[in-house]
Every structure is written in C-alpha cells, then in structure tokens.
Short mmCIF file of C-alpha atoms in Angstrom, two decimals:
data_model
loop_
_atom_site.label_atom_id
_atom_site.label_comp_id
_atom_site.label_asym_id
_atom_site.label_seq_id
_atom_site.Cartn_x
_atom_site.Cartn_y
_atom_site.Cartn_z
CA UNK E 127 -66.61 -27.59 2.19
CA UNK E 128 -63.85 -27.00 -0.61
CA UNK E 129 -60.73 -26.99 0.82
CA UNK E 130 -58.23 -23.95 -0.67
CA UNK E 131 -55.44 -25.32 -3.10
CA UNK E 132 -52.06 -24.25 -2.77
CA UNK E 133 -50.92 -23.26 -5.77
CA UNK E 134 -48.02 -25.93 -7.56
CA UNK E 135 -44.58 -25.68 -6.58
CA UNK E 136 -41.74 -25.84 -8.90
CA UNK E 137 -38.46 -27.41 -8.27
CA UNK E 138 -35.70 -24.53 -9.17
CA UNK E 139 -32.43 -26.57 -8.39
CA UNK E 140 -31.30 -24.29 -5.62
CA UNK E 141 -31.58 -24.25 -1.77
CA UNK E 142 -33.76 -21.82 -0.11
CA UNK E 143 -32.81 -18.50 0.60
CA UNK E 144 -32.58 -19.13 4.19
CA UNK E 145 -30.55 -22.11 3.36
CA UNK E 146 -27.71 -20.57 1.43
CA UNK E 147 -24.43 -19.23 3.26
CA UNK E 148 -24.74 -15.35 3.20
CA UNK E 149 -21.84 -13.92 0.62
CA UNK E 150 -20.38 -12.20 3.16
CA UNK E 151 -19.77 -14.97 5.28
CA UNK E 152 -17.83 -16.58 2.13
CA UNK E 153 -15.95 -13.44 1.38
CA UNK E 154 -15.02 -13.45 5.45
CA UNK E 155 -13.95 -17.29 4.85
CA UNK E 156 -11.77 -16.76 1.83
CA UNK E 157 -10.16 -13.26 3.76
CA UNK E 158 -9.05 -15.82 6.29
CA UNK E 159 -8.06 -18.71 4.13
CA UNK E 160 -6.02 -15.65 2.44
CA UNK E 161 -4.83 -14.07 5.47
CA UNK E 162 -3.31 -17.47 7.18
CA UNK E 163 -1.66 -18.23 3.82
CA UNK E 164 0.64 -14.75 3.90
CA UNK E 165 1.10 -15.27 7.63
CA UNK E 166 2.26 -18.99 6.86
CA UNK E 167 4.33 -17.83 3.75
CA UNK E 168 6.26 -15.36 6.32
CA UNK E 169 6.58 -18.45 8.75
CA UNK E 170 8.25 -20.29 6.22
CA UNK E 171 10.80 -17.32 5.54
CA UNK E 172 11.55 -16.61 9.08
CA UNK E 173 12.17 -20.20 9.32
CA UNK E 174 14.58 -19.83 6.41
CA UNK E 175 16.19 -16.79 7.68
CA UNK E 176 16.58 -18.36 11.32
CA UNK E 177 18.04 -21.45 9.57
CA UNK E 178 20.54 -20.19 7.34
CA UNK E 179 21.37 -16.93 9.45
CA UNK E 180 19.93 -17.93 12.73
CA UNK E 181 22.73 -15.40 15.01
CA UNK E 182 22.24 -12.45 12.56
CA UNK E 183 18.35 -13.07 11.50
CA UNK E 184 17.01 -13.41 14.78
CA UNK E 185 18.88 -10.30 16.29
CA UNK E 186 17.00 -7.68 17.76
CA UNK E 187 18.24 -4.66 15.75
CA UNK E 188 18.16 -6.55 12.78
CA UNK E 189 14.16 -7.69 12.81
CA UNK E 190 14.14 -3.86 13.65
CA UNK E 191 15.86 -2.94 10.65
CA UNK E 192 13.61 -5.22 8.81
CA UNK E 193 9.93 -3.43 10.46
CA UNK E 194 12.10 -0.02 9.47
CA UNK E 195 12.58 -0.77 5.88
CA UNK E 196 9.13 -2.16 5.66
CA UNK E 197 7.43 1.16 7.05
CA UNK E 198 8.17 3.62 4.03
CA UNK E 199 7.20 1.21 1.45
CA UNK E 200 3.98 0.39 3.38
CA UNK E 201 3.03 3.57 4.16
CA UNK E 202 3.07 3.46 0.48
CA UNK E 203 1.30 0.52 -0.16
CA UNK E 204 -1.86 1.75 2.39
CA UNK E 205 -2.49 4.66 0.15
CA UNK E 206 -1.98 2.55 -3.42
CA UNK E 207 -4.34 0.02 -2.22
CA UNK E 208 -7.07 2.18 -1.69
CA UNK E 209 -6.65 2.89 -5.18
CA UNK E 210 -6.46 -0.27 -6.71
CA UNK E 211 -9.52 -0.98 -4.94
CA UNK E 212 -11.53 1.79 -6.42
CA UNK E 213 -10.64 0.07 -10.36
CA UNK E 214 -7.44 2.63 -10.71
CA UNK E 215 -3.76 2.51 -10.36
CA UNK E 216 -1.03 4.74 -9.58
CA UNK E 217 2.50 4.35 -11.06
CA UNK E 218 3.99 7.99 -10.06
CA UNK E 219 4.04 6.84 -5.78
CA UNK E 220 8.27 6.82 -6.29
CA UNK E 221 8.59 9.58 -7.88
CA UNK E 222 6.32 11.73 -5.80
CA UNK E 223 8.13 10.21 -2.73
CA UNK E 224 11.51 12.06 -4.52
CA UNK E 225 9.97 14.90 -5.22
CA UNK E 226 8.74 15.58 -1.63
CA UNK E 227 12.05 14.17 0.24
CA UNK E 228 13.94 16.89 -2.03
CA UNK E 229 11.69 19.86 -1.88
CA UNK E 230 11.39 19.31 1.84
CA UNK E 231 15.49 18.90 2.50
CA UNK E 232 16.66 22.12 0.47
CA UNK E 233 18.37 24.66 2.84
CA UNK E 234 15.11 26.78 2.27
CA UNK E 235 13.12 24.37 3.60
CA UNK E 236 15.29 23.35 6.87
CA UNK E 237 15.37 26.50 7.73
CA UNK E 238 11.81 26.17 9.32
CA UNK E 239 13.14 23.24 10.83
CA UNK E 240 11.07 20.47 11.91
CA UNK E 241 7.72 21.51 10.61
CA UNK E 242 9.27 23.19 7.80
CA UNK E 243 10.44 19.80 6.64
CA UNK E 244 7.19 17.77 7.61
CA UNK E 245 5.02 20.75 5.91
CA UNK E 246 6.77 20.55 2.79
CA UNK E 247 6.73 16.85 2.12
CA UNK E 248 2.97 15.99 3.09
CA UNK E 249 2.06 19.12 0.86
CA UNK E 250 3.76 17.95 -1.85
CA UNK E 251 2.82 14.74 -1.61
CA UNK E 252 -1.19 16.24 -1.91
CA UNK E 253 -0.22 18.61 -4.40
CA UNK E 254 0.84 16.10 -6.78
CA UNK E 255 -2.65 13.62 -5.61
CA UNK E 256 -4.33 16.21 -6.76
CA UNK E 257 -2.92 16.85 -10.06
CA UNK E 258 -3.54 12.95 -10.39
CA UNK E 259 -6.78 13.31 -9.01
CA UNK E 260 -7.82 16.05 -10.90
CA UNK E 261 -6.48 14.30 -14.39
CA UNK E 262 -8.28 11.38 -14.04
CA UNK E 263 -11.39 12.32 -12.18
CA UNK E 264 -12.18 15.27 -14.22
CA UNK E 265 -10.11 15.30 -17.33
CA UNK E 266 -10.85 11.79 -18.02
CA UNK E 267 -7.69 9.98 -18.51
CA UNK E 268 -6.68 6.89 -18.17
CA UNK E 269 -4.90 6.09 -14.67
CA UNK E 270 -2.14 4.86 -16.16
CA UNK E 271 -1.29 7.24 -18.72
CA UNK E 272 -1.97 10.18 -16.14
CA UNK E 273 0.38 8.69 -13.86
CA UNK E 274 2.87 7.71 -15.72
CA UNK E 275 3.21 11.63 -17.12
CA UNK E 276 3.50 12.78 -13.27
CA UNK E 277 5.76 9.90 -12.55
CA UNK E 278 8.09 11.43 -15.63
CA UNK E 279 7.32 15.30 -13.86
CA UNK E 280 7.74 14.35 -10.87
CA UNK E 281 11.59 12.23 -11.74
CA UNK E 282 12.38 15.50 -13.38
CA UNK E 283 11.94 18.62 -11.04
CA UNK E 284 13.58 16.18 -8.58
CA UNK E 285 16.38 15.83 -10.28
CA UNK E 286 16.15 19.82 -10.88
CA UNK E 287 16.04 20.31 -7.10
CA UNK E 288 19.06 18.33 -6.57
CA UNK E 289 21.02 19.13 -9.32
CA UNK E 290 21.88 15.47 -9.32
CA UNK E 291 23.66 16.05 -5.63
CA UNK E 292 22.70 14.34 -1.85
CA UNK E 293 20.79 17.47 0.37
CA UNK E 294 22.01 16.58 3.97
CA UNK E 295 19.74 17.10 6.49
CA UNK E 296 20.64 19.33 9.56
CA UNK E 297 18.23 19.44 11.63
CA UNK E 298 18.51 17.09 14.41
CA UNK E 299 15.12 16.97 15.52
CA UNK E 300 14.56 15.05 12.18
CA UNK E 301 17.18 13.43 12.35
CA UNK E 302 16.87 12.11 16.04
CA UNK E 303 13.47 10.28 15.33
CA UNK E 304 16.23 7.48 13.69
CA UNK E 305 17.86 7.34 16.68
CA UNK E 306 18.01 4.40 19.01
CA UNK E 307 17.32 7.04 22.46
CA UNK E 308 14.23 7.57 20.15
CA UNK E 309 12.73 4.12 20.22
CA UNK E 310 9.55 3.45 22.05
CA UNK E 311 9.39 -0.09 24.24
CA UNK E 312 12.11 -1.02 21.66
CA UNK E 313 9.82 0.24 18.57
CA UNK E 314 11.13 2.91 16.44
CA UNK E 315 9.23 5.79 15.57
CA UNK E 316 8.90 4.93 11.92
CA UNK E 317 6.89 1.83 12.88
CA UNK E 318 4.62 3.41 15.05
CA UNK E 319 3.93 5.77 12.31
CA UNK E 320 3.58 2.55 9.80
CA UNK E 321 1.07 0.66 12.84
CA UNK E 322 -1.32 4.09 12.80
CA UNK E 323 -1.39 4.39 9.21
CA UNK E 324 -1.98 0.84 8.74
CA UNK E 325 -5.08 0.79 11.59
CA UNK E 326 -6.42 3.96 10.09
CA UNK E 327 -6.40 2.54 6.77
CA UNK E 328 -8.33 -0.49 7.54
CA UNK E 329 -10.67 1.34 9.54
CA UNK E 330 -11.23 3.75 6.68
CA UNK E 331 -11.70 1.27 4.45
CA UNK E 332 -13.96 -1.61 6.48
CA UNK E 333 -15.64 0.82 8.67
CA UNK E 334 -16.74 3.84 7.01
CA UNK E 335 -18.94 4.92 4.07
CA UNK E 336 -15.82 5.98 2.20
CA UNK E 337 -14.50 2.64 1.94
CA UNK E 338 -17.58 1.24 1.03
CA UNK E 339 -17.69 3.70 -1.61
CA UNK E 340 -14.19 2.79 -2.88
CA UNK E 341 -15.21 -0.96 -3.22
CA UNK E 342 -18.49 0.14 -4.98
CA UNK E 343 -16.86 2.52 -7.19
CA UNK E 344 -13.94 -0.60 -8.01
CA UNK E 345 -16.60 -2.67 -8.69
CA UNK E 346 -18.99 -1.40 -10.94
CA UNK E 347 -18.41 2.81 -11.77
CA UNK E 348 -21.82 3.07 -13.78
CA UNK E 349 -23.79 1.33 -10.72
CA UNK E 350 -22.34 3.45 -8.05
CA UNK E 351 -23.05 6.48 -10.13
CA UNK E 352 -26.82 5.19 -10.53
CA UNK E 353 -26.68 4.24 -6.76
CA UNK E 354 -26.04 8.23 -6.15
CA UNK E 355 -22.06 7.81 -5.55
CA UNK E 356 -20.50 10.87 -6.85
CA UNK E 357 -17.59 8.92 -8.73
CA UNK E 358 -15.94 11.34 -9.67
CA UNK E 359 -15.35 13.07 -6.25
CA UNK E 360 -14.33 9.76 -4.76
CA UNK E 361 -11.51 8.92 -7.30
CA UNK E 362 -10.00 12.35 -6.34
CA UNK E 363 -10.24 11.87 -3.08
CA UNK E 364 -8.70 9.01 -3.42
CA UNK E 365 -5.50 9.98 -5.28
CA UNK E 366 -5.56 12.81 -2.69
CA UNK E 367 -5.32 9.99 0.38
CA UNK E 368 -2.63 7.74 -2.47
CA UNK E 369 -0.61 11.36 -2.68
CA UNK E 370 -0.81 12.14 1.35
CA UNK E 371 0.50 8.59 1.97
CA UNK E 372 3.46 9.45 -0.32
CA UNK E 373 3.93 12.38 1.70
CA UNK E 374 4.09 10.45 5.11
CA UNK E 375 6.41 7.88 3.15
CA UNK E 376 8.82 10.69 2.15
CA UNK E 377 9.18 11.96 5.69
CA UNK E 378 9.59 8.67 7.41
CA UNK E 379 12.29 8.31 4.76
CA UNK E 380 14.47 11.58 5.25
CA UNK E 381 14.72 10.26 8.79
CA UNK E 382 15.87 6.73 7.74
CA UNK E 383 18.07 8.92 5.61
CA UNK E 384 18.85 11.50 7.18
CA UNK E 385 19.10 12.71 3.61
CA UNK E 386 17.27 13.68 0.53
CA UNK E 387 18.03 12.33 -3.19
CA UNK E 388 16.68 12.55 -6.84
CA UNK E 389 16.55 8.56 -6.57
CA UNK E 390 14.50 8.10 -3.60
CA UNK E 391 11.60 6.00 -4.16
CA UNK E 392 12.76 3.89 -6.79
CA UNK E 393 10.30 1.28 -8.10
CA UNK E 394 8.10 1.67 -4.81
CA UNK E 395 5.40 1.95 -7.47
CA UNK E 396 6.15 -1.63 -8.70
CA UNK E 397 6.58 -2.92 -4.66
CA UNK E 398 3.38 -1.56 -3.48
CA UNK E 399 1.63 -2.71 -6.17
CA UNK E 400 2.89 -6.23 -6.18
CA UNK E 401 2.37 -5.72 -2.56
CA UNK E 402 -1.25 -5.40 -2.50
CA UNK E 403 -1.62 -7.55 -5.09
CA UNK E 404 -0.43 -10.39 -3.46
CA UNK E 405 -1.98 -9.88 -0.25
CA UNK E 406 -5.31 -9.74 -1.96
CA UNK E 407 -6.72 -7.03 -3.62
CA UNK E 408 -7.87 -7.63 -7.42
CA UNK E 409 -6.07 -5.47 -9.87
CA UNK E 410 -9.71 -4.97 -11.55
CA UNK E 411 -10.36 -3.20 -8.47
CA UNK E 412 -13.69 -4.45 -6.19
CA UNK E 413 -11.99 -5.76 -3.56
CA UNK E 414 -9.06 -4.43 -1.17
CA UNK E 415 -7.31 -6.08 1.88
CA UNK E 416 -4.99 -3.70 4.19
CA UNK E 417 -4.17 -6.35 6.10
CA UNK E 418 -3.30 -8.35 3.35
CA UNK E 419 -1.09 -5.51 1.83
CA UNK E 420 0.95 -4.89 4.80
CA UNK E 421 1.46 -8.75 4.70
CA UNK E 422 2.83 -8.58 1.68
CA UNK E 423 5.02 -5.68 2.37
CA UNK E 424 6.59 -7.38 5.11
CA UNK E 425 6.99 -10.71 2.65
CA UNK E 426 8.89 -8.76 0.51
CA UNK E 427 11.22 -6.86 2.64
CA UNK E 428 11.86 -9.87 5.00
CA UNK E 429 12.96 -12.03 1.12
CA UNK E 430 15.36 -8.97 0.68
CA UNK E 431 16.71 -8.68 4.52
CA UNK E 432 17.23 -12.62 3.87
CA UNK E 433 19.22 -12.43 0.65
CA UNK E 434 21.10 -9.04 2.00
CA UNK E 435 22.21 -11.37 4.99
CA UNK E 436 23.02 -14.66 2.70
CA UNK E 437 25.05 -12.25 0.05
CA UNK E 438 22.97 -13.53 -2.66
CA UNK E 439 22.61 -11.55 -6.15
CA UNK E 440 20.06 -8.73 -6.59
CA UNK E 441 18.58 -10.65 -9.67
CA UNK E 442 18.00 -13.35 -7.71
CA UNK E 443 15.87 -11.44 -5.57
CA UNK E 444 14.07 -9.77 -8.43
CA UNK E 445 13.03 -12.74 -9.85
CA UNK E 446 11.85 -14.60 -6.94
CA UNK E 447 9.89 -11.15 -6.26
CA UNK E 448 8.54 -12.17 -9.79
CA UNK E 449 7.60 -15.71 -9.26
CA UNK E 450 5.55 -14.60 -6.20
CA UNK E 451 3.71 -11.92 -8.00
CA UNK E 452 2.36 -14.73 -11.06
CA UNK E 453 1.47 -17.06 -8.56
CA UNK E 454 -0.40 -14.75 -6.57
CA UNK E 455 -2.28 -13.00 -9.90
CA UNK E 456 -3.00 -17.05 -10.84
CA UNK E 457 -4.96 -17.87 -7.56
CA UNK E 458 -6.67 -14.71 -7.81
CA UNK E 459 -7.90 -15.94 -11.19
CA UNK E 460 -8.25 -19.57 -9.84
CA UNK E 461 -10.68 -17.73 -7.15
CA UNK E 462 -12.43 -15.32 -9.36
CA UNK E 463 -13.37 -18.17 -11.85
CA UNK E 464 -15.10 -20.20 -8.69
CA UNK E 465 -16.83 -17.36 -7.84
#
C-alpha cells in the first residue's frame, strides 16, 4: 500500500509563527525600557537638586511648588498628546489657555462667581477646539497652519480683553483652592485635578475604542478610513478633548494666579510638545504614551525648579531644555529604524 507524500517543505529563513515574540509584547518591552529611562533621568535630577540645594530642594512646600507648576502645563500636555498621536499637532494650546483665563476673570464673568469663572474658561477652551477641529477635520487644512492662525486669534482678543492690564480675581472661592487650608493629605487641589486628568487620559487612550482609534488614525489615515473609522469625526473630537484640556489648564491657572493676563500660557505649546515628545510619543503620530508625557512634564519643571533654586540664567535652561528634546527625537529615530 502507497503511503501518502507530504508535500516538500521550503526553508523561508524565519521562525514559526508560534515561535516569534507577539509585537505587542515588544512594544510593552520598549514602553518599559522607555518608562524606567524618564523615571531614572528624574532620579538623576533629584539627586542633583538634593546635592546642590539639599535644605531648599528637599522641602516640603517646595516639591509642592514643583507638582503645582507641573499641573497646568500637564493638564496641557494630556490633551496635546492625544493629538500628536492621531498624526496632528496643535501650536495655539498657550494662547487658548490666555484667552480662557481672561474671558473667565473680567468683572462680567466673576460676577457669577465660582461657576461663572469655571463655565467660562472650559467653554472657551471647547469653543476654540472646535474651531481647530472644525478647520482641519472638515476644511482640510494643515494642523499647523490652522493652529498657528488661532494661536495669532486667540494672542489677540486676549490682549483685547485685557487691554494689556492684570484682571484680579475676587472671588475667594477661586481663589481659596491655592490655599494651604485647601490642601488634601498635604496635596493641593491643582494636583489632584492634574492625577484625574492624567488617569482619565490613559484610560481613554489604552482602554477604550477611542484611543485605539486615535493610534489607528496616527498611523495610517487612509487604512482607518478603509477599516470604517470615521477620520474625520475623530480628529475633531480630538481637538475638542486638546481644547477642553486647555480649558481645565486655564482654570487651574487663575487659582495659581489668582489672576488673569494677556501672557498666560506662554510657549506651553512648545513645553507640551517637547513634553510628549520626549516621554515617547512619535511626532509622525502612531504611537502615544501618557505616562510618558507626564514624565516629561515633571523632567522639565523639576530642571527649571533646579536652576530657579541655583540662580542660574534662563538661557541656560532653554538650552538644556533643547539638548533634551534632540536627544530624545534621535532615539526615537534610533528605535524606529530597528523596527
């Protein structure tokens, strides 16, 4: 009896497909690898900061004062790194954060008090989202041009508020949220609004079909269309969560505050950018990190509190800012190239 011949088998090169390490696995390696580097890098700068300044660094109020700062810009940097993930970018997060902390300290406003105040600046914070939104979404410009001319707007009807003045805010239900009577366990306020944005955010984007969606659209726009992804709807959306973030930011700062200027908000587009592009996500979009992002907020604002407390030169700063943001775009390169 003929016995059945298996048909020849060819050598490809490669391991079996239940021999290869799944991709997600490696992307969950190198998020690690990533994530212990920024937590290492701030090591190394607390050490610094306890060396050179060890009474002043180490001081309670002080690593307060540092998780303070840090909260407005990374409220910030949540919302912009949604948006980098999705492919796009936003360079008008300062000047919307002006715009609201103005419109929602004029005398009209405080008269509603509280909610007046916290109204005004999240709705301004959407209202301008959308127009972003709306621009690049459905009148199909570029990101950065659209942003840029809302950025400009947004720098102007601020100053147009103001008049170029400091609105002082009266209302000391705002104002007592900076207090230290308002602190929680020793926490204040602002960073307990920072923490819940922050967990939100990564749950939003790790754990939900909206994030997913964001990565897919960052990745590859024609294949998410194709894959039934209305792209156009998530990009608005998204500037929408980028200008509501901006909103929350703008608050959290007329409390640090306890005023509102024309000049809030400067460069925050260029921090929470460099921000979440050092903690991870690709400028290309694809790929986000929240928890990378915050890392790299707190990076950044612990390298200022350490040259505030040393007396060292702005510039300084500025360009060591600098020399962390190329060596963090050349590893991403270094990575993507081994991929």
């Amino acid at each position: 009896m003929t016995q059945p011949v298996s048909p020849p088998r060819y050598d490809s090169g490669k391991a079996p497909a239940t021999a290869r390490t799944p991709a997600w696995r490696t992307l969950t390696a190198r998020a690690d690898v990533r994530t212990l580097s920024l937590l290492g890098v701030l090591a190394v700068l607390a050490v610094i900061g306890g060396v050179t300044k060890p009474d002043e660094f180490l001081d309670t109020r002080n690593l307060q004062l540092v998780l303070t700062q840090a909260s407005v810009i990374g409220v910030v940097t949540v919302g912009m790194t949604f948006v980098i993930t999705s492919g796009g970018i936003d360079l008008s997060v300062g000047a919307i954060v002006a715009l609201a902390s103005v419109w929602a300290t004029t005398v009209a406003t405080q008269e509603y008090g509280f909610a007046g105040i916290l109204f005004t600046a999240l709705a301004v914070g959407v209202g301008c989202g959308l127009v972003n939104g709306v621009l690049v979404a459905y009148g199909g410009m570029v990101p950065f041009i659209a942003t840029l001319a809302m950025l400009a707007s947004a720098r102007g009807l601020a100053l147009q508020i103001t008049d170029g003045r400091t609105q002082i805010v009266t209302v000391d239900s705002v104002l007592g949220l900076g207090e230290r009577d308002a602190y929680m366990l020793g926490i204040p306020p602002l960073v307990l609004v920072f923490a819940v944005v922050t967990v939100v955010g990564w749950l939003v984007l790790n754990r939900t079909t909206f994030g997913r969606r964001t990565v897919a659209v960052g990745g590859n726009a024609e294949a998410a269309r194709l894959a039934g992804i209305d792209v156009r709807r998530q990009r608005l959306y998204l500037y929408l969560l980028s200008g509501l973030c901006c909103g929350i930011a703008a608050f959290l700062l007329i409390i640090l505050a306890g005023s509102g200027q024309n000049t809030n908000g400067n460069l925050y587009e260029l921090d929470a950018i460099a921000a979440a592009i050092i903690g991870g996500t690709l400028l290309s979009g694809g790929r986000g990190t929240i928890t990378g992002s915050v890392l790299g907020v707190l990076i950044f604002t612990t390298i200022t509190d350490i040259f505030a407390l040393n007396n060292l030169q702005s510039d300084v700063q500025q360009i060591a800012k600098g020399a962390i943001i190329v060596a963090a775009v050349l590893v991403q390169r270094r990575t993507a190239s081994t991929t």
